Each structure stands twice: as C-alpha cells, then as structure tokens.
Tab-separated table of C-alpha atoms and ligand atoms in Angstrom:
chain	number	residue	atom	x	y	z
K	1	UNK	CA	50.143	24.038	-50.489
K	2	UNK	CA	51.968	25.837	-47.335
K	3	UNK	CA	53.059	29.398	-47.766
K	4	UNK	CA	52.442	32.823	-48.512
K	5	UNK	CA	51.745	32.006	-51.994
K	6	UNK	CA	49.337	28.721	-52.288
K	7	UNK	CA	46.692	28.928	-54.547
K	8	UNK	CA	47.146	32.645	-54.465
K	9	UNK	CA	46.061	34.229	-58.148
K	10	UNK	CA	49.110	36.779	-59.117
K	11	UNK	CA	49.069	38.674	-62.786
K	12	UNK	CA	53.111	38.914	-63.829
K	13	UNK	CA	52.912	42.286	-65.928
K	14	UNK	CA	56.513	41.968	-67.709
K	15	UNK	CA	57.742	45.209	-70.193
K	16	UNK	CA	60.495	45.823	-72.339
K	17	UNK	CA	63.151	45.412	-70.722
K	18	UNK	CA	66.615	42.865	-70.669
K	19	UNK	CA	65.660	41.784	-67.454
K	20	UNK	CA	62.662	40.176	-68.841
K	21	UNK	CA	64.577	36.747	-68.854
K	22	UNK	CA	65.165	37.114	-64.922
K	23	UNK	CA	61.231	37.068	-64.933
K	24	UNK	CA	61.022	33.327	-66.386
K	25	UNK	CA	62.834	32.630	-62.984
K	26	UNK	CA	60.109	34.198	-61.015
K	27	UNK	CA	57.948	33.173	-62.647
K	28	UNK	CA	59.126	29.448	-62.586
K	29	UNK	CA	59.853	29.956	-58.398
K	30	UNK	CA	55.996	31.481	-58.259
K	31	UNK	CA	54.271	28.469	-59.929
K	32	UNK	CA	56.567	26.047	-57.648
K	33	UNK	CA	55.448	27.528	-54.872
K	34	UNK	CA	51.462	26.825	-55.413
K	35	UNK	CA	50.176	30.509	-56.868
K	36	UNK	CA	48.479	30.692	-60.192
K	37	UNK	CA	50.769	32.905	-62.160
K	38	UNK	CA	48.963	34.564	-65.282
K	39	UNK	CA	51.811	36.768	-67.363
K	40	UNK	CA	50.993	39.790	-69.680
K	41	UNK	CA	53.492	40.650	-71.732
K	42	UNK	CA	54.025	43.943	-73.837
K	43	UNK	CA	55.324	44.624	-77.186
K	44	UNK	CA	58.531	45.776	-75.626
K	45	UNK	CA	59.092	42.158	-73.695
K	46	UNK	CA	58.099	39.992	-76.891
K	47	UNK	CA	61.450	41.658	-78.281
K	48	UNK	CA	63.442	39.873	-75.602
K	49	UNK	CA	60.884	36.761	-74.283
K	50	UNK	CA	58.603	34.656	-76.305
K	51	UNK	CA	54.789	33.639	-74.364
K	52	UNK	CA	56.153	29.978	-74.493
K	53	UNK	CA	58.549	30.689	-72.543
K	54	UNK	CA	56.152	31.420	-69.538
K	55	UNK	CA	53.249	29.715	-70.719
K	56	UNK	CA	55.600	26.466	-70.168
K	57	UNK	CA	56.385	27.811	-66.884
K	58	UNK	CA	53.402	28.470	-65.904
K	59	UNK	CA	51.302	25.831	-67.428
K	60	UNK	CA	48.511	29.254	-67.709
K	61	UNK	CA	47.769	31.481	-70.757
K	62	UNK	CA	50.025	34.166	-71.431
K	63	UNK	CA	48.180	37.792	-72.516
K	64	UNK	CA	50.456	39.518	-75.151
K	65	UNK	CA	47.665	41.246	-77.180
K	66	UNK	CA	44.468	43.664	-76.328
K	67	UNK	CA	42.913	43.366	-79.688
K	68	UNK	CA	43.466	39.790	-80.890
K	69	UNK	CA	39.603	39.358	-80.421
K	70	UNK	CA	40.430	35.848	-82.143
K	71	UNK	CA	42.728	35.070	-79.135
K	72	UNK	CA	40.401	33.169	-76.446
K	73	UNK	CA	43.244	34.979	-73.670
K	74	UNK	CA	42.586	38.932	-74.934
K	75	UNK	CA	39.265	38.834	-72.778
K	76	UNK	CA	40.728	37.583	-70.160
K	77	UNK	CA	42.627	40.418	-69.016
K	78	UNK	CA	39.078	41.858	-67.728
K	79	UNK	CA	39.076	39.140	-65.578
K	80	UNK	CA	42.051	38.853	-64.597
K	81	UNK	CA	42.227	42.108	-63.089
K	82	UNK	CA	38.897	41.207	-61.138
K	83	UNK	CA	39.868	37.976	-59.745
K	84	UNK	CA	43.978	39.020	-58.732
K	85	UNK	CA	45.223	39.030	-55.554
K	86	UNK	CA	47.796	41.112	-56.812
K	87	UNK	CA	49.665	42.608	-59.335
K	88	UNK	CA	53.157	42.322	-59.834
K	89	UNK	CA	55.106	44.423	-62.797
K	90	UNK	CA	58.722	42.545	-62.791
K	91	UNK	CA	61.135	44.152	-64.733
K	92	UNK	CA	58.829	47.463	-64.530
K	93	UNK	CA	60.746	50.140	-67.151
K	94	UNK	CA	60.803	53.623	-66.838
K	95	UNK	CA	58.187	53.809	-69.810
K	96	UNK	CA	55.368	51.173	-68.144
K	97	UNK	CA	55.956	53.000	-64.986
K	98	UNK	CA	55.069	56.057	-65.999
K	99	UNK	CA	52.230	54.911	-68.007
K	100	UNK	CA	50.823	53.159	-64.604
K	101	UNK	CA	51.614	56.323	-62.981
K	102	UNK	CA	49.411	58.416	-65.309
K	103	UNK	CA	46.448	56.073	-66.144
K	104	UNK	CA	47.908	55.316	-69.752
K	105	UNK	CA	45.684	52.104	-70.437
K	106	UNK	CA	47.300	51.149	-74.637
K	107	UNK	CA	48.323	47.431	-73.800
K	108	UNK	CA	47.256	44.398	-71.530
K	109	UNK	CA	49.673	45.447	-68.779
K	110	UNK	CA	49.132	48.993	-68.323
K	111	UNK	CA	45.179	48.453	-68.971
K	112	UNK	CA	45.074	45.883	-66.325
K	113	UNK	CA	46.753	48.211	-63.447
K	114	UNK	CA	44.023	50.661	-64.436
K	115	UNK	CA	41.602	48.087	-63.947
K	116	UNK	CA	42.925	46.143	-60.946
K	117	UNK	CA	41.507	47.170	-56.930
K	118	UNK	CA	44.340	44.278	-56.516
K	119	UNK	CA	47.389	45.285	-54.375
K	120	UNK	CA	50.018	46.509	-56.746
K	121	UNK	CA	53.759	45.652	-56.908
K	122	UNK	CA	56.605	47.447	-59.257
K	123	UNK	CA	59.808	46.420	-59.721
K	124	UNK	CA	61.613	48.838	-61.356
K	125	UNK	CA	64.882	47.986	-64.223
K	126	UNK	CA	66.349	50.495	-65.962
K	127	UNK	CA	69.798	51.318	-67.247
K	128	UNK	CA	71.961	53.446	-64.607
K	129	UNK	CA	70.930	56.963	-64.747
K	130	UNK	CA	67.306	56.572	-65.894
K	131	UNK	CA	66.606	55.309	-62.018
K	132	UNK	CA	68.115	58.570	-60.541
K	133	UNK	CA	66.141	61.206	-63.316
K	134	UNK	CA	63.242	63.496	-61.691
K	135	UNK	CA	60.535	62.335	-64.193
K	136	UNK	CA	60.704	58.407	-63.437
K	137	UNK	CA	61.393	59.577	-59.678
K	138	UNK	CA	58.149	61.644	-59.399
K	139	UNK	CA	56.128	59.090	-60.990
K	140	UNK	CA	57.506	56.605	-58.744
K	141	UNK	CA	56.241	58.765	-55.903
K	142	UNK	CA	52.914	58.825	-57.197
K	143	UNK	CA	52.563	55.567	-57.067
K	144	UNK	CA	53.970	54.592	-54.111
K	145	UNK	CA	51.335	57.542	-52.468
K	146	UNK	CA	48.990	55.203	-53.841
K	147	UNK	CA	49.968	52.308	-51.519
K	148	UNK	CA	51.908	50.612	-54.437
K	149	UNK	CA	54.882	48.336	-52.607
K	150	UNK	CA	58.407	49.717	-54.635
K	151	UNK	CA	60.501	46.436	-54.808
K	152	UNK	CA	64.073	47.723	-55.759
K	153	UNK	CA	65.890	48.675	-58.194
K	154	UNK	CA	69.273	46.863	-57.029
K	155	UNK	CA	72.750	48.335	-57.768
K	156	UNK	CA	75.359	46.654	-59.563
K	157	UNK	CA	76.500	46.042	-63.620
K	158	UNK	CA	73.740	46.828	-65.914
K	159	UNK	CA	73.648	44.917	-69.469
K	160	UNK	CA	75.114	48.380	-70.978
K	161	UNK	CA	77.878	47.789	-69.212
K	162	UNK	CA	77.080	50.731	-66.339
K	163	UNK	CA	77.356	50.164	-62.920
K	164	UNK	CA	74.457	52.014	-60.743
K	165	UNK	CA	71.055	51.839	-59.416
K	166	UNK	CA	68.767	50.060	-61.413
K	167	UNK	CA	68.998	46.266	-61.780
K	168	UNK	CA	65.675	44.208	-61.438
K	169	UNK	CA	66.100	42.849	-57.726
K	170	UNK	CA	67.097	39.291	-57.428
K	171	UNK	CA	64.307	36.227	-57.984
K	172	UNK	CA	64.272	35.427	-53.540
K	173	UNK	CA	64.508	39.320	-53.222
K	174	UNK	CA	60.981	39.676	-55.603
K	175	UNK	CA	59.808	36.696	-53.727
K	176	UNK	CA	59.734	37.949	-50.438
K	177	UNK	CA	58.322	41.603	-51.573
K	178	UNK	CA	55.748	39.700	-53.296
K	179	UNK	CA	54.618	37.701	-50.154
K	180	UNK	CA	55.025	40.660	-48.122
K	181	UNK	CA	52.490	42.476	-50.501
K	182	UNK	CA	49.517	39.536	-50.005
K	183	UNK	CA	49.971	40.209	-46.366
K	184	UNK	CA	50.588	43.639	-45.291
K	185	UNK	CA	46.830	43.571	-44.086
K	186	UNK	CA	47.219	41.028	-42.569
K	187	UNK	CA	46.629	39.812	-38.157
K	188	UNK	CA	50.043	41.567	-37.344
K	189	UNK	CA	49.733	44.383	-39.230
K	190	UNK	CA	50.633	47.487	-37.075
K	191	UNK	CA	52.592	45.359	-35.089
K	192	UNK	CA	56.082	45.761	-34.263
K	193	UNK	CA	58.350	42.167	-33.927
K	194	UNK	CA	61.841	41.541	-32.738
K	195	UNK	CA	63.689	38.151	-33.438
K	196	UNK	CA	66.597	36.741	-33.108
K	197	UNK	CA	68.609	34.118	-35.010
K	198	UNK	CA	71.682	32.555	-35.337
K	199	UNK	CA	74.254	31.579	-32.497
K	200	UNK	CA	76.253	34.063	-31.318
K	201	UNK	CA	80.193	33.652	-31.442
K	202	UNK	CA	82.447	34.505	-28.604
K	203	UNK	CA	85.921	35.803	-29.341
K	204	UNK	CA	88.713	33.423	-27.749
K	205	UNK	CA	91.337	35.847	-30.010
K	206	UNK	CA	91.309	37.798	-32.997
K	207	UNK	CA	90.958	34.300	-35.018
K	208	UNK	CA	88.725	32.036	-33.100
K	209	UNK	CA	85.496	31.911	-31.329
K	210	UNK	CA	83.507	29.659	-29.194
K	211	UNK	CA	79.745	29.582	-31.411
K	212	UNK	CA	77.016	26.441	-32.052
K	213	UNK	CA	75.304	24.949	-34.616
K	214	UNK	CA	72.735	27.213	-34.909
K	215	UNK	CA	72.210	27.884	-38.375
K	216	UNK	CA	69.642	31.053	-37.874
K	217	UNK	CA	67.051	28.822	-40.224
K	218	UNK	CA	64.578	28.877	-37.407
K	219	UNK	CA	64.228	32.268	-36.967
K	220	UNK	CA	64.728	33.789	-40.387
K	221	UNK	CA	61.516	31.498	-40.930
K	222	UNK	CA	59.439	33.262	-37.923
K	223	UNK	CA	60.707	36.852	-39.349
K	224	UNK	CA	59.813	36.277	-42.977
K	225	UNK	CA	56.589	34.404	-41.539
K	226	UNK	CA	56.064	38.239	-39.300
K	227	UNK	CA	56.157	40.376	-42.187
K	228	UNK	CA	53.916	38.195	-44.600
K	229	UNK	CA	51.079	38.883	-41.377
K	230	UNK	CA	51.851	42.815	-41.853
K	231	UNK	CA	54.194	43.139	-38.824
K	232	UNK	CA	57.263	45.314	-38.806
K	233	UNK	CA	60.048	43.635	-37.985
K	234	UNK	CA	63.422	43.823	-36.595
K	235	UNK	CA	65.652	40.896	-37.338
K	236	UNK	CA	68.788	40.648	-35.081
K	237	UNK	CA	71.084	37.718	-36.123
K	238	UNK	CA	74.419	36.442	-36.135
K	239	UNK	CA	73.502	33.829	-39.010
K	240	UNK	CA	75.464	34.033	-42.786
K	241	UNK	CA	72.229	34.112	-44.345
K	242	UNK	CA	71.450	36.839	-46.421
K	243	UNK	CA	69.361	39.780	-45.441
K	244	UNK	CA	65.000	38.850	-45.570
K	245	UNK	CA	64.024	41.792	-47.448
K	246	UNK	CA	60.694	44.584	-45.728
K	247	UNK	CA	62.819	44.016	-42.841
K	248	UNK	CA	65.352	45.628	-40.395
K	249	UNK	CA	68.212	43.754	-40.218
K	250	UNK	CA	70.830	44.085	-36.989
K	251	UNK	CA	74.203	42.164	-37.809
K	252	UNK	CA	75.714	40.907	-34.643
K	253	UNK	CA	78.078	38.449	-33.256
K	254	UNK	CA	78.455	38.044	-29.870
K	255	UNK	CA	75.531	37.528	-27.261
K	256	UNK	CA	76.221	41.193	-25.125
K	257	UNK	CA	75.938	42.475	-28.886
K	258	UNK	CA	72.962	40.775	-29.593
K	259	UNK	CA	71.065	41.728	-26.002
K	260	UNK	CA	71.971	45.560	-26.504
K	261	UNK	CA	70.017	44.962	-30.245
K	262	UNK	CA	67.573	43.296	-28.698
K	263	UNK	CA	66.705	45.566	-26.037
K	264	UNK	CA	66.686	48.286	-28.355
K	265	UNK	CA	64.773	46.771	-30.995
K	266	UNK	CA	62.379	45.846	-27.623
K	267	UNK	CA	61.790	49.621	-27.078
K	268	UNK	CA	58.130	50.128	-28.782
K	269	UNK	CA	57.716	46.392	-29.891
K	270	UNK	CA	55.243	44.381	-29.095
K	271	UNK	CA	56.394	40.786	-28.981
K	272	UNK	CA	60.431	39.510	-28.755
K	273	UNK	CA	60.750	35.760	-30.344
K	274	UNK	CA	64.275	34.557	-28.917
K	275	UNK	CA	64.966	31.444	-31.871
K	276	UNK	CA	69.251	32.832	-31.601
K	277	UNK	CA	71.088	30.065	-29.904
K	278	UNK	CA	73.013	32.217	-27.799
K	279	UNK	CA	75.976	31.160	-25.767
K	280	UNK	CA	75.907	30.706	-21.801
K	281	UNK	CA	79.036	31.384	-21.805
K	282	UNK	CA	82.159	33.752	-22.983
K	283	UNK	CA	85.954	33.486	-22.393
K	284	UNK	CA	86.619	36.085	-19.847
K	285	UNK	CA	88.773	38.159	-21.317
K	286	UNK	CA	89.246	37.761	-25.331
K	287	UNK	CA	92.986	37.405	-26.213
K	288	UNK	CA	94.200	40.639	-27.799
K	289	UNK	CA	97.008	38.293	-30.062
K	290	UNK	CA	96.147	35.332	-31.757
K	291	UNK	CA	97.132	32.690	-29.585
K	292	UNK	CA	100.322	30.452	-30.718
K	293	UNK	CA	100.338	27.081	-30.088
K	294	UNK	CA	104.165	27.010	-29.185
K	295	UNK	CA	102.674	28.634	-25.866
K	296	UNK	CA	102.004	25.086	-24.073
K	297	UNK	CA	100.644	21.552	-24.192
K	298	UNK	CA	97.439	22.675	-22.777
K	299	UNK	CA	95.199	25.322	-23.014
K	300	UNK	CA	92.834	26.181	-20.482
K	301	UNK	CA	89.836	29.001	-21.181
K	302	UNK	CA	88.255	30.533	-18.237
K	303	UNK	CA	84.443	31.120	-19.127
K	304	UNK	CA	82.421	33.442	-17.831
K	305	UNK	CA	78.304	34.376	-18.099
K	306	UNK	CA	76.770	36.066	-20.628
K	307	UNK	CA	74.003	38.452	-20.062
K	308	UNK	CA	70.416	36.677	-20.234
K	309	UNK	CA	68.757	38.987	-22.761
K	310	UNK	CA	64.598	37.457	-22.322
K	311	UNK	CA	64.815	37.855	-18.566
K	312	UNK	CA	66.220	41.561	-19.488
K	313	UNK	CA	63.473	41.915	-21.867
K	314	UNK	CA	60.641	44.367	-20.981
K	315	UNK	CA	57.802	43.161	-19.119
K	316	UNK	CA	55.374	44.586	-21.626
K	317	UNK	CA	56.481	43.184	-24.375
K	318	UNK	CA	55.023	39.686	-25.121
K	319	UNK	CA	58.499	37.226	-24.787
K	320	UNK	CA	58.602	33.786	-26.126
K	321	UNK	CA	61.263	31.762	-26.114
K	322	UNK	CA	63.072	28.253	-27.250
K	323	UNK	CA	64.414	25.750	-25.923
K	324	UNK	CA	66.675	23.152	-27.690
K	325	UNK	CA	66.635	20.262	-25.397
K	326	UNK	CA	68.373	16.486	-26.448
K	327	UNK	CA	66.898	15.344	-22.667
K	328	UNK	CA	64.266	15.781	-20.715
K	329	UNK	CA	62.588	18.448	-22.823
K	330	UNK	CA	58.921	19.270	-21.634
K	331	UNK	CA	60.077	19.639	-18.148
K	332	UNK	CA	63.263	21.611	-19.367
K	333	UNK	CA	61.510	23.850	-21.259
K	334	UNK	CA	58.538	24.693	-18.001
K	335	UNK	CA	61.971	25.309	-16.040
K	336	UNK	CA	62.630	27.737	-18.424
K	337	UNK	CA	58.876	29.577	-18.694
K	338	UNK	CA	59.387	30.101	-14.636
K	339	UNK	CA	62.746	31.214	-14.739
K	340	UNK	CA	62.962	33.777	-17.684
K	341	UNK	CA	59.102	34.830	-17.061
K	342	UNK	CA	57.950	33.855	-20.771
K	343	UNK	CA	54.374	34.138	-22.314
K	344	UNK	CA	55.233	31.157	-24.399
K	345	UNK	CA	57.967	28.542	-24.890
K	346	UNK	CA	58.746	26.945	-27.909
K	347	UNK	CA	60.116	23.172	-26.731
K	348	UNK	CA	62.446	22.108	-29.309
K	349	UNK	CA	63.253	18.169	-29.716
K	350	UNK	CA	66.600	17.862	-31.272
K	351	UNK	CA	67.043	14.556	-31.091
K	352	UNK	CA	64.306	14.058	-33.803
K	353	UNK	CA	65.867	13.452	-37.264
K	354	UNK	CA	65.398	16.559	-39.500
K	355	UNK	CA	64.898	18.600	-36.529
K	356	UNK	CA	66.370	21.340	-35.165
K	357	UNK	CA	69.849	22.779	-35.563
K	358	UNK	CA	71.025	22.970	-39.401
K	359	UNK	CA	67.606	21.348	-40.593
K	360	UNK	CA	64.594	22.819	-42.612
K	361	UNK	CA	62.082	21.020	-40.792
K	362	UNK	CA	61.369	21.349	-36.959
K	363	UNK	CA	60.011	19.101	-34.009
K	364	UNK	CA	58.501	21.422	-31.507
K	365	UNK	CA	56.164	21.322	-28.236
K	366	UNK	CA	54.362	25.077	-27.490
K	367	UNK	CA	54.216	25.256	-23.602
K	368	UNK	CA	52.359	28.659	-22.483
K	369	UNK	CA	52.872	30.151	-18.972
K	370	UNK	CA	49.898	27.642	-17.785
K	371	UNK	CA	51.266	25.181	-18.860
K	372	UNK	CA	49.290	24.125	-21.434
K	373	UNK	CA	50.732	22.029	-24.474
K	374	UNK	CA	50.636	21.985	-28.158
K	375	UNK	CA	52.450	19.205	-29.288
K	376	UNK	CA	53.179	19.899	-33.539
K	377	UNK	CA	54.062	17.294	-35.653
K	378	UNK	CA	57.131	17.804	-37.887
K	379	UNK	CA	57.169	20.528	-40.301
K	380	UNK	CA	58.853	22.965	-42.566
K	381	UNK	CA	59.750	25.578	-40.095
K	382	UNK	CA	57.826	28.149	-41.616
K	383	UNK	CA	55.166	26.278	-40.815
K	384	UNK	CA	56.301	26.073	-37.632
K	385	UNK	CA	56.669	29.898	-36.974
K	386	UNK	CA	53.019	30.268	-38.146
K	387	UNK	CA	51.724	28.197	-35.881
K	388	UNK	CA	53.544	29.978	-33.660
K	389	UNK	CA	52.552	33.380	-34.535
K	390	UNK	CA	49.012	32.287	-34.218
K	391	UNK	CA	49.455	32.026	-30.292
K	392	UNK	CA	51.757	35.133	-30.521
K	393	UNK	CA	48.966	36.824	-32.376
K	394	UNK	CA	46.244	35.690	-29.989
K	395	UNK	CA	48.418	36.492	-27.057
K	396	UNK	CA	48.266	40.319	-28.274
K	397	UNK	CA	45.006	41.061	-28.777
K	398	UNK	CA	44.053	39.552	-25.188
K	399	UNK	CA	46.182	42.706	-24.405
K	400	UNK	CA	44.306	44.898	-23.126
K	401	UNK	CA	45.596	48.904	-23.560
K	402	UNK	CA	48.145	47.853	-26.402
K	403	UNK	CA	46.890	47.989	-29.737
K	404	UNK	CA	48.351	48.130	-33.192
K	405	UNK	CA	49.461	50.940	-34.328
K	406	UNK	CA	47.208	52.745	-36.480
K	407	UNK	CA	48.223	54.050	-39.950
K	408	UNK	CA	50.998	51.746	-40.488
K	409	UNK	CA	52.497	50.989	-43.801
K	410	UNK	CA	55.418	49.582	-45.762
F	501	LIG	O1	69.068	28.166	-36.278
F	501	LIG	P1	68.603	26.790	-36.715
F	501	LIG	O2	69.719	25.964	-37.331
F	501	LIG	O3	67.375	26.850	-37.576
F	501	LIG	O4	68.200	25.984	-35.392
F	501	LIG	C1	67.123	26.443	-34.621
F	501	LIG	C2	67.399	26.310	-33.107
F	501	LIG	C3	67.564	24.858	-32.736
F	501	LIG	C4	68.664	27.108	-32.745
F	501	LIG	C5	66.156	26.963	-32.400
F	501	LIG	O5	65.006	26.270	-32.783
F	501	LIG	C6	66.277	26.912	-30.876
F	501	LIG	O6	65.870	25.959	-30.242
F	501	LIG	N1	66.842	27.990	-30.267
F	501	LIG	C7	67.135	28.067	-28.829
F	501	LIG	C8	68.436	27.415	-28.532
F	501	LIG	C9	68.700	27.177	-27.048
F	501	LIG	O7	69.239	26.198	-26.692
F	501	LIG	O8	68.336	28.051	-26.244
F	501	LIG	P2	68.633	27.932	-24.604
F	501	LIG	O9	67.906	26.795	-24.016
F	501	LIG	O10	70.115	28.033	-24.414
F	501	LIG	O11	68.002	29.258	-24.153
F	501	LIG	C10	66.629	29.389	-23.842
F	501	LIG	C11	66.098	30.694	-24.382
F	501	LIG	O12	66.803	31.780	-23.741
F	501	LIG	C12	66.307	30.868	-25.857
F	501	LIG	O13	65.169	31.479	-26.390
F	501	LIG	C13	67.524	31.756	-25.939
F	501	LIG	O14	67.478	32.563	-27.132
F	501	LIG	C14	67.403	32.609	-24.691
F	501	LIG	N2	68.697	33.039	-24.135
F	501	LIG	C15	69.708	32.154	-23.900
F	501	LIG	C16	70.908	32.594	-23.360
F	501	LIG	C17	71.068	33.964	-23.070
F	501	LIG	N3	72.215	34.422	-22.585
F	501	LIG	N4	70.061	34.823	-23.294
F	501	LIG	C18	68.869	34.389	-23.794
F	501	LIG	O15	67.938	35.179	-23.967
C-alpha cells in the first residue's frame, strides 16, 4: 500500500485516560491505511476501553497484561519493542508520561518505551490545568531532549467540563505527527521547502473576487509528502483546507500576497514547488463599496497583471513549477520551463477525468530543463508529489556547495 504508513509496524501505547475512545479512531484510520497497529493498553485504559475494541480494529493482539504468562500476547511486548518502527502513546496522561520520563517500567506500555530504540511519539491528554503544572512540563522536556516528537495537547472543552490546554489532538492531526515521525530521517531531512496551494482570489469589492478552481489538494499533498522525507516546510496557501500539522502555514489570498510569502519563505530554502493556481490577472483597482447593481446594465472590469512570483524566485533555490494545460500541454508546459527559468515542470493534463482541479487523483507529465520527460500514469496525488520529490530530491544533492543543514530537528 501507498503512503507514509504501508506495512509500517507501529505499537499504540493507550493510558488512562477519557480520550482513550478517540484512540479506536486512530487506531481504525492506522490499520486502513496499511501499518500493522499492535495496542498496549494499561490498567487505567481498560477502565474506559475494552482489548476488543482494538483487537477488532486492528485484526492484531492487544497487550493489556505483563504477567499473564498464560497469555500467548504478554511475551510479545519484548518483541514488539524490537521489531517497531515506532512508538506512539495516544492519549499519553500526565501519570504514563512521567513514568516514560523517568524509566518507570510496571506495565506493558511504560516497559516497552524503556525497551524500544524505536522513534517515540506522545500525545499528551489531560484535564485543563494538569497540562500547564511544572512537574508534567519538566518531564515533558525531558523527553522531548530525548528526540521524542510532542504531538499536542489541543485546546478546547475537556470532559470535566474545563476549557484549556489539554485535549488529545484530533485523529488527521495524530496522523500526520505520526507520519512525520517515520520520516524525519528521511532524503529531505535538513532541507528547507516552500509550496504553494490554492488559487488566489482577487478583490473586485469588499464582497466579490475573481479566484479558480483550484482546490489547494495538489499541493497540500506535495507539503505533507515534504515533511514525511524530514524537510521543513513552509506552506503558503489560499485553500479552505485546514492547517497540515509539523508545518508553517502562511494564510493568503491574493497572488501579490502570496509572492511576498513566497519570497520570504524563499530566503534560506532550498527548493520552491509552485502547485497555487494563481491568477494572471487582478482588477485594477479593487472597489472600495460593494458594487450595486442599480449602477448599469453592464459592467466592465479593467484587469491588470499580477506579479510572476517563480520568475521572482531566487536563482539558487531549486524552482519547479505546474502547468494546468486543457490544450497543447507538453509544448505549453517547455514554453513555460524557458520562460520562468524552472529546474522542473510539472505538466498537468486536465482534461483527463479525475485529474486535476478539485480531484484526488492527478494526470501529470515531469519535463526537466532538458527536456526530458516522465510521463506518470494516474495517481493519488500524493503519489504524485513523491514522485515528484524524488527528482526534487535528486536535483539537490547534484548541488554542489548547498547541503542540508546539519543538526536539524522537529
Ligand atoms: O489545487 P487542486 O484542486 O489540487 O488542483 C491542482 C492544480 C490543477 C491547481 C495544480 O496541479 C496545477 O496545475 N497548478 C498550476 C496551475 C496553473 O495553471 O498554473 P499556470 O500555468 O497559470 O502557471 C504556471 C506556473 O507559474 C505555476 O506553477 C504557477 O503557480 C506559477 N505562477 C503563475 C502566475 C503567477 N502570477 N505567478 C506564478 O508563479
């Protein structure tokens, strides 16, 4: 299976807390998306989930007990902490953190983050005021020191009632930390990544705007797609979707926003993927009152053009673009390596079905400066931005002088 999580191994430590039930979800969304998902569970979560629960989930043995020795799954935890490519506590409490903190090995959890060289993640849930106390603070310090990737807490209600820091994070939010953690080592790591998405919207008054179809799918997929390959990245988009987490995130709308975010974001960076539809054109001058339609019969909009942000964009930064093309579209897209001096050119077929704007699957042509073609079939477009972050990858280390940066970390 496709993805950051296929066939991956992941132990699910869950501990005593209400959030446990959020964890069947994650659990559930885990297994759908191809990784083997083994679940420990400790005293404290058996009060509030049952092992069936998962194991049906999971279709894996669930560890609840270190000392069952009639239990064929109480060994296992020694070899499940061998054979993990990570380990994931999701809801973490204050209590199981602070036992992982201090080497406290008294149930299959805590014993199996002693034992574990596996990548470690902890998502903390606790009720509103535990999060913010010194004790749980420090020992979340420790462990983060110790290259453990802190997913959360969240703010909002808590079960008590409360309303603070401390809610276990949201199933696509643990999701995306998770596949972040398998990959922080991975080819982009030390790498620094700008991208844009979404089509930009130009103001015709305080109510309406000239935008696209764009729906920012495209290049959400090449910035989650970054970050699981270790990069940093910087996200700038004028899509509705919500925020990727282990990412900056730039909110813009118009395109002369989105090139001063991009250029910023370019200062540093190593590579700028340009996946925003962004328009060729703005009114000239954006109505300061809404515009009534007693005015006239017709209404005419002078356009103007907007800034081209990749021909702006540094020279040493590697720039790849798209092109979304319903004609004509490998010699379109060359046209477009020339003119806007790209390393790379993603040609985009939109007149395939279930390609392009508004679809999760993609029809695209990778044209280098050369020339050269690569000619993908359909597919999900996170497949798509891995394929193309394999020539983005290969184009940086035939860099000479620019390499990652050394020491970096989440
Ligand atoms: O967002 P989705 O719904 O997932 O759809 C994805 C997509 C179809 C929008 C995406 O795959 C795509 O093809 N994006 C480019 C759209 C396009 O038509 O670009 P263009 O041919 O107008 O521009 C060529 C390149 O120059 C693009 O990389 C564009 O970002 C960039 N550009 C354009 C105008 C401008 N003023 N500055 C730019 O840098």
């Amino acid at each position: 299976m496709s993805g950051p999580f296929g066939g991956r191994r992941i132990a699910l430590g869950i501990s005593g807390s209400i959030a446990a039930y959020k964890a069947a979800d994650f659990a559930s969304k885990l297994t759908q998306a191809g990784a083997l998902v083994d679940v420990l569970l400790t005293k404290g979560a058996l009060e509030f989930v049952t092992p069936l629960t998962f194991r049906s989930l999971t279709h894996r043995p669930v560890i609840t007990d270190l000392f069952d020795i009639n239990s064929p799954d109480a060994v296992e935890h020694v070899a499940i902490a061998r054979d993990i490519a990570a380990l994931i506590v999701a809801p973490a409490t204050a209590q199981m953190i602070t036992k992982v903190a201090l080497g406290i090995a008294d149930d299959p959890l805590s014993v199996t983050a002693l034992a574990t060289n596996a990548p470690l993640m902890v998502a903390p849930a606790m009720d509103a005021g535990m999060w913010d106390n010194a004790a749980v603070r420090a020992h979340i310090e420790t462990l983060r020191e110790r290259g453990a990737l802190i997913a959360g807490p969240g703010r909002g209600r808590m079960a008590s009632g409360l309303h603070g820091w401390g809610r276990l994070l949201e199933t696509a939010e643990l999701l995306g930390y998770a596949a972040m953690l398998l990959g922080r080592h991975g080819d982009l790591a030390g790498r620094t990544i700008v991208v844009s998405a979404g089509g930009t919207s130009e103001a015709i008054d305080p109510v309406r705007v000239i935008t696209n179809r764009s729906s920012g799918k495209m290049g959400y997929a090449i910035a989650e797609a970054a970050r699981n390959r270790g990069a940093r990245v910087v996200l700038v988009t004028s899509a509705g979707l919500p925020d990727p987490v282990g990412m900056l995130v730039v909110r813009v709308e118009s395109a002369a926003q989105m090139r001063d975010a991009v250029l910023d974001a370019c200062d540093g960076a190593d590579a700028l993927i340009m996946a925003a539809a962004v328009a060729d054109y703005r009114p000239a001058a954006a109505r300061a009152d809404k515009v009534k339609k007693e005015e006239a019969q017709e209404l005419r909009i002078d356009l103007v053009r907007t800034p081209d942000i990749l021909s702006e964009a540094p020279r040493d930064v590697v720039r790849v673009g798209f092109a979304a093309e319903s004609r004509d579209l490998l010699a379109n897209a060359r046209a477009k390596v020339a003119k806007k001096q790209l390393d790379l050119i993603v040609a985009n077929d939109i007149t395939v079905p279930n390609a392009g704007f508004g679809a999760e699957t993609n029809k695209v042509t990778l044209i280098d400066r050369d020339g050269n073609l690569d000619d993908l079939p359909l597919l999900p477009k996170y497949d798509v931005a891995m394929r193309l972050l394999d020539r983005v990858a290969a184009l940086l280390s035939a860099r000479v002088g620019k390499r990652p940066h050394a020491g970096h970390a989440h």
